[in-house]
């Protein structure tokens, strides 16, 4: 089975010409097996930043000063986490609360039409709503026209069937019209047949007595209860108004007519942000002004110190990732064929995952941290279940011929995309373990594969110097970027899917506008010309982090492309670095067989 060499193989030009004319080398990695000659204390004493190598522009200095407005407070050892256990999102009462809160906000902000649509969708089925609207219109018209036969028929419909008080009002109107027209015999019969059984629903104490008196009175206004009688048409219009009020009250009653505290949505959102601030690793020295709710609050910090050095791997560490969004653990993959699970806070090794027969090139975790996928030189991807006390291999995905260099979970976590030495990109169904789709088109090995945030595109980087965008449904390549002058070693997208970050052996990381497919920033300063594989990733607050062959972790300003920080401490090539927003920490892996965890220590200087 083929393996790509990890040692330097001549100049960039020589590499490029050889890749165009011959197949990739299949020699073994030149794995480093030395131990660090200095201990952690000595490494901590080394300067972690270098005034001559980081940008000294006014913008860079201002960003570094801004990063000093937070203080490290450690993570709370115990707190209630926002899991599904807090409340059942499928509980009908909770759903009613959420809808009520949203409707309150829409009303407060003047979105009355949207509020009405939301009410209709959540409280009345569309067909019932349409039927109800038609019945109400017919009933109103029948009342105004005095078509009491039609009114009688519509009164059997659900819209007023159970509203006996309104039925009493309708019968009272009919009776008064008989009296007005001096049809006394009809009025007498109607009084006994229709109104007498509903006498208890009279709206005034002596109303039914006055109705009886009207059989002998000269005019309706003679009866005290009807001294304000408006005449037939006026009374009909009042009856239609009564119907409308009754329906509006019923609507409010169906909505629960519950008291919702003012500005409830805004109150809950402010509480959520306050919670995020309170339980973050860094507390702002100045009250923060949050300008977006699309992502969790994080203090702007630039790591400047190593909190832990994780030792245990017997060969170089190719990949590292915080497990899940919480990031309470870290997973690393090594050329010693194992994965290790580490405690982020303690640095302890919680588990060693064995089963691969060759080095681990890449890892990916699910959002909740229940599973880890590992891509290996043995041609397989393994799915590890971390939910049990002892992690186990739940699935082994096969199909690639040669090393699998990359793996990434789909946003829905039911699929995985992989890329490898065989030049193909594969989409796997995790449940069945089968290949759903194969994307072919790269001329050389595929080094990195990812999904866009929506999950409808796959993006791949290759040793053929190109980046390809694939439509996940059709399997077609819809776009190719060919601007890099060297092998593409990694690709990443930001959380909104607007920017693409690529790393290449042309010694650059590039930032691309995805919509326009144009480069907007070139990040330099690091070294990436020969090793497999140097990778870069997005971090919070418009930062980009990445590895380098000079053994330094680089941190760039996404807006300007300037180097804001260089973290020194590794004794060999740094392959990649990854940031976790919840932990506010950075993890890096290296040829020196270690993983380092970095944080911001306000006691140590930042070059400002």
Coordinates of N, CA and C in Angstrom, one line a residue, residues 408-412 415-418 425-427 437 439 448-461 467-481 491-494 496-500 513-517:
X408 N -14.0 14.0 6.9 CA -14.8 15.1 7.5 C -16.3 14.7 7.6
X409 N -16.9 14.9 8.8 CA -18.3 14.6 9.0 C -19.2 15.6 8.2
X410 N -20.2 15.1 7.6 CA -21.3 16.0 7.0 C -22.0 16.8 8.2
X411 N -22.5 18.0 7.9 CA -23.2 18.7 9.0 C -24.3 17.9 9.6
X412 N -25.0 16.9 8.9 CA -26.0 16.1 9.5 C -25.5 14.9 10.2
X415 N -23.2 11.2 7.2 CA -22.3 10.9 6.1 C -20.9 11.4 6.4
X416 N -19.9 10.9 5.7 CA -18.5 11.3 5.8 C -17.9 11.4 4.4
X417 N -17.1 12.5 4.2 CA -16.4 12.6 2.9 C -14.9 12.3 3.2
X418 N -14.3 11.6 2.3 CA -12.9 11.2 2.4 C -12.1 11.5 1.1
X425 N -12.4 11.3 -4.3 CA -13.1 11.8 -3.2 C -14.3 10.9 -3.0
X426 N -14.6 10.4 -1.8 CA -15.6 9.4 -1.6 C -16.6 9.9 -0.5
X427 N -17.9 9.7 -0.8 CA -18.9 10.1 0.2 C -19.5 8.8 0.8
X437 N -21.2 7.9 -3.1 CA -20.8 8.6 -4.4 C -19.3 8.7 -4.4
X439 N -16.3 10.9 -6.4 CA -16.0 12.1 -7.2 C -14.6 11.9 -7.8
X448 N -7.1 16.9 1.1 CA -8.1 17.3 2.1 C -9.5 17.4 1.5
X449 N -10.5 17.0 2.3 CA -11.9 17.1 1.8 C -12.7 17.7 3.0
X450 N -13.6 18.6 2.6 CA -14.5 19.2 3.6 C -15.9 19.4 2.9
X451 N -16.9 19.7 3.8 CA -18.2 20.1 3.3 C -18.3 21.6 3.5
X452 N -19.2 22.3 2.7 CA -19.6 23.7 3.1 C -20.6 23.6 4.2
X453 N -20.8 24.7 4.9 CA -21.8 24.6 6.1 C -23.2 24.1 5.8
X454 N -23.6 24.4 4.5 CA -25.0 23.9 4.2 C -25.0 22.4 3.9
X455 N -23.8 21.8 3.6 CA -23.7 20.4 3.3 C -24.1 20.0 1.9
X456 N -24.2 21.0 1.0 CA -24.6 20.6 -0.4 C -23.4 20.6 -1.3
X457 N -22.2 21.0 -0.8 CA -21.0 21.0 -1.6 C -19.9 20.3 -0.9
X458 N -19.0 19.6 -1.6 CA -17.8 19.1 -1.1 C -16.6 19.9 -1.8
X459 N -15.7 20.3 -1.0 CA -14.5 21.0 -1.5 C -13.3 20.1 -1.2
X460 N -12.4 19.9 -2.2 CA -11.3 19.1 -2.1 C -10.0 19.8 -2.6
X461 N -8.9 19.5 -1.9 CA -7.6 20.0 -2.3 C -6.7 18.8 -2.7
X467 N -8.0 23.1 -6.4 CA -9.1 23.0 -5.4 C -10.3 22.8 -6.3
X468 N -11.1 21.8 -5.9 CA -12.3 21.5 -6.7 C -13.6 21.6 -5.8
X469 N -14.7 22.1 -6.4 CA -16.0 22.2 -5.7 C -16.9 21.2 -6.4
X470 N -17.5 20.3 -5.6 CA -18.3 19.2 -6.1 C -19.7 19.4 -5.6
X471 N -20.7 19.2 -6.5 CA -22.1 19.2 -6.2 C -22.4 17.8 -5.6
X472 N -22.9 17.8 -4.4 CA -23.1 16.5 -3.7 C -24.2 15.6 -4.2
X473 N -25.1 16.2 -4.9 CA -26.2 15.5 -5.5 C -25.9 14.9 -6.8
X474 N -25.4 15.7 -7.7 CA -25.0 15.2 -9.1 C -23.7 14.6 -9.2
X475 N -22.8 14.9 -8.2 CA -21.4 14.4 -8.2 C -20.5 15.1 -9.2
X476 N -21.0 16.2 -9.8 CA -20.3 16.9 -10.8 C -19.3 18.0 -10.2
X477 N -18.2 18.2 -10.8 CA -17.3 19.3 -10.4 C -17.8 20.6 -11.0
X478 N -18.2 21.5 -10.1 CA -18.8 22.7 -10.6 C -17.8 23.9 -10.7
X479 N -16.7 23.7 -10.1 CA -15.7 24.8 -10.0 C -14.3 24.3 -9.7
X480 N -13.3 24.8 -10.3 CA -11.9 24.4 -10.1 C -11.1 25.7 -9.9
X481 N -10.3 25.7 -8.8 CA -9.3 26.8 -8.6 C -7.9 26.2 -8.9
X491 N -7.7 22.5 2.9 CA -8.8 23.5 2.6 C -9.7 23.6 3.8
X492 N -10.2 24.7 4.1 CA -11.2 24.9 5.2 C -12.2 26.0 4.8
X493 N -13.4 26.0 5.3 CA -14.4 27.1 5.1 C -14.7 27.7 6.5
X494 N -15.0 29.0 6.5 CA -15.5 29.6 7.7 C -16.9 29.2 8.0
X496 N -19.7 30.6 8.1 CA -20.8 31.1 7.2 C -20.7 30.6 5.8
X497 N -19.6 30.0 5.4 CA -19.4 29.5 4.1 C -19.0 30.6 3.1
X498 N -18.7 31.8 3.5 CA -18.3 32.9 2.6 C -16.9 32.9 2.2
X499 N -16.0 32.3 3.1 CA -14.6 32.3 2.8 C -14.0 30.9 2.8
X500 N -13.1 30.7 1.9 CA -12.3 29.4 1.8 C -10.9 29.7 2.1
X513 N -12.7 34.5 -1.6 CA -14.1 34.8 -1.6 C -14.8 33.7 -2.3
X514 N -15.7 32.9 -1.6 CA -16.3 31.8 -2.3 C -17.2 32.2 -3.4
X515 N -18.0 33.2 -3.1 CA -19.0 33.6 -4.1 C -18.4 34.1 -5.4
X516 N -17.4 34.9 -5.3 CA -16.7 35.5 -6.5 C -15.5 34.6 -7.0
X517 N -15.2 33.6 -6.2 CA -14.0 32.7 -6.5 C -12.8 33.6 -6.9

